[in-house]
JSON list of C-alpha atoms in Angstrom, two decimals:
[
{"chain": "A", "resi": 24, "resn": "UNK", "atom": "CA", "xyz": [159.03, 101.97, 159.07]},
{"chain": "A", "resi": 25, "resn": "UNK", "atom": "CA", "xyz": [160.68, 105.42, 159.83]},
{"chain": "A", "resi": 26, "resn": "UNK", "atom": "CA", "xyz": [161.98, 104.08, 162.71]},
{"chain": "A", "resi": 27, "resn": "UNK", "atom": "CA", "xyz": [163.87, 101.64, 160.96]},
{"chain": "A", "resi": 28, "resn": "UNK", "atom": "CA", "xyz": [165.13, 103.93, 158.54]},
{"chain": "A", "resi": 29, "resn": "UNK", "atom": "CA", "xyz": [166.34, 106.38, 161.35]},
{"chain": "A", "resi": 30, "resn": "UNK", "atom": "CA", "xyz": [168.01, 103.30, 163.02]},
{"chain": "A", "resi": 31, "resn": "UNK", "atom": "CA", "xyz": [169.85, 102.40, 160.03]},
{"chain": "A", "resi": 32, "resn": "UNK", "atom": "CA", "xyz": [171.33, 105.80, 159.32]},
{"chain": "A", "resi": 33, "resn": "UNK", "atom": "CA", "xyz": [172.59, 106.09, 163.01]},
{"chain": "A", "resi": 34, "resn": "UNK", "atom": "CA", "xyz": [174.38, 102.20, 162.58]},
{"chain": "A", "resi": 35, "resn": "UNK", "atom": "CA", "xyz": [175.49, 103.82, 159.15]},
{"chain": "A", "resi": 36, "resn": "UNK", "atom": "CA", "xyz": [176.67, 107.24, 160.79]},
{"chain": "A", "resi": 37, "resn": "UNK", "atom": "CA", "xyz": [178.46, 105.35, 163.59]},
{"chain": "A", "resi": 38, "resn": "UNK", "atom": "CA", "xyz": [180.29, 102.49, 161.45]},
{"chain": "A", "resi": 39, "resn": "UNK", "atom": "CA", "xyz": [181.43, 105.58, 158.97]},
{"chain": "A", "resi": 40, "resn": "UNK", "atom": "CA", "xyz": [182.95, 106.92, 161.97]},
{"chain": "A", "resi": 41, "resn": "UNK", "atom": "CA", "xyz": [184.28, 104.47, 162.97]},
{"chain": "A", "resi": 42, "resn": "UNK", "atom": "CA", "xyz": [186.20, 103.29, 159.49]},
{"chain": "A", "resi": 43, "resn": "UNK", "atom": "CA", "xyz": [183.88, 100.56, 158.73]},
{"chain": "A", "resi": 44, "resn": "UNK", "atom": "CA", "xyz": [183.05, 102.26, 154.86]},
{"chain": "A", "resi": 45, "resn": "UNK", "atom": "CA", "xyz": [181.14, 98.75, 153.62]},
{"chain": "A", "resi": 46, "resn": "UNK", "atom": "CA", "xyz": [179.19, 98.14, 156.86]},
{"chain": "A", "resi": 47, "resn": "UNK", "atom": "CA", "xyz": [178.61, 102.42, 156.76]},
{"chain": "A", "resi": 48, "resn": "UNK", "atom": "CA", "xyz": [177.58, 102.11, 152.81]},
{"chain": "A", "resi": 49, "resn": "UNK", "atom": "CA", "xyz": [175.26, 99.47, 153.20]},
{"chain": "A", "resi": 50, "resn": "UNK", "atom": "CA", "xyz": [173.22, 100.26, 156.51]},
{"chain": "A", "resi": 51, "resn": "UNK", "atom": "CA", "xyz": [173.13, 104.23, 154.20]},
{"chain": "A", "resi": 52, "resn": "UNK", "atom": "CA", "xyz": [171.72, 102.13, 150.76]},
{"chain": "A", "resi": 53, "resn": "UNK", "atom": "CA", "xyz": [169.25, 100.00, 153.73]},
{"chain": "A", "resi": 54, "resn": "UNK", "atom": "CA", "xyz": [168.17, 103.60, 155.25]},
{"chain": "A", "resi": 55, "resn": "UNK", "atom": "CA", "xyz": [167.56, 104.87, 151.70]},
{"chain": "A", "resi": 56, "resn": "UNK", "atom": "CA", "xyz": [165.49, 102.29, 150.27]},
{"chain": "A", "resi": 57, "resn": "UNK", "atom": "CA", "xyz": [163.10, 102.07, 153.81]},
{"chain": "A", "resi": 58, "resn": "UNK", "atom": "CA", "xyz": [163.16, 105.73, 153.79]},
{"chain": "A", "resi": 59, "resn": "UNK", "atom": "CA", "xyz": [161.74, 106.16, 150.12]},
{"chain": "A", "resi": 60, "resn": "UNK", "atom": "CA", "xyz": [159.10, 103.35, 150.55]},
{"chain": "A", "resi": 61, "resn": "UNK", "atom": "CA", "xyz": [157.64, 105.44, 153.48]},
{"chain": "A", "resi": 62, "resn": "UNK", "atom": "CA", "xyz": [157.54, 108.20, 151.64]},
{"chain": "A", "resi": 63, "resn": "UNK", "atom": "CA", "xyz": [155.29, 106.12, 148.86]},
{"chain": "A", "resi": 64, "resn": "UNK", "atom": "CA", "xyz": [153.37, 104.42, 151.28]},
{"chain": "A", "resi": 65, "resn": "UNK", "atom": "CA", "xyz": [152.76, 107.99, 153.06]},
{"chain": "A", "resi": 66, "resn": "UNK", "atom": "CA", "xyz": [151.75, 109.53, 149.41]},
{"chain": "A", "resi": 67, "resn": "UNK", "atom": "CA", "xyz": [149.65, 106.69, 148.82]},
{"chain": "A", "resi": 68, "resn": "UNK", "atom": "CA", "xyz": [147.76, 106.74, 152.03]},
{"chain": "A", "resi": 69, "resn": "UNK", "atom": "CA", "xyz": [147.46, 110.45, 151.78]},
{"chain": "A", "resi": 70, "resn": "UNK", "atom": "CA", "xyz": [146.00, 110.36, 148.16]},
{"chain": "A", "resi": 71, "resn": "UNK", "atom": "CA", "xyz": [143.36, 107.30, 149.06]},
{"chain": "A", "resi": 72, "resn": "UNK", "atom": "CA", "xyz": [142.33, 109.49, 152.01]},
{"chain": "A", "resi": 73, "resn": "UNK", "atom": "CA", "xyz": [141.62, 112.48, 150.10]},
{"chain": "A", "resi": 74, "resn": "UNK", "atom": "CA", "xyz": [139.76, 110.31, 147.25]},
{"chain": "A", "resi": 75, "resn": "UNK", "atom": "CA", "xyz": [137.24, 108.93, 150.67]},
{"chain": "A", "resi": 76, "resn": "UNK", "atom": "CA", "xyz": [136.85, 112.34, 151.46]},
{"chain": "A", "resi": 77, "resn": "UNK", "atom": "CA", "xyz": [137.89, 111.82, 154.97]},
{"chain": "A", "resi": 78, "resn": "UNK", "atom": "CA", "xyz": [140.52, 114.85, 156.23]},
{"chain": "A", "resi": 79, "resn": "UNK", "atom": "CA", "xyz": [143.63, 114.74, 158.66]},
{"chain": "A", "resi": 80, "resn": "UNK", "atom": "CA", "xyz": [142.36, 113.26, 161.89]},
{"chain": "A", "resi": 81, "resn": "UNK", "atom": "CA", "xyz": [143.11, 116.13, 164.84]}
]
C-alpha cells in the first residue's frame, strides 16, 4: 500500500511539473488518503501485536 502511495506522489510531482494542476491535485489527495490508511493499518497491526505479546520479528 506504500507503494502505491509513493507512486501516486511521483504521477502527482511530475503532472505539477508539468502544468497539469487537476491531474497533480488529485494523484496528491489519492497519495494522501493511501498514505494515512497505512499509517492506521500499521498502528493497528502494531497495537494487536503488542496485545499477543509477540515482539518485532528480527
Amino acid at each position: 500500500m506504500l507503494r502505491w502511495a509513493l507512486i501516486f506522489l511521483v504521477v502527482a510531482l511530475i503532472a505539477g511539473v508539468l502544468g497539469f494542476g487537476g491531474i497533480a491535485g488529485t494523484a496528491a489527495g489519492i497519495a494522501k488518503i493511501i498514505f494515512y490508511i497505512f499509517i492506521i493499518l500499521l498502528l493497528i497491526s502494531l497495537v494487536s501485536g503488542a496485545l499477543r505479546g509477540k515482539g518485532p520479528r528480527a
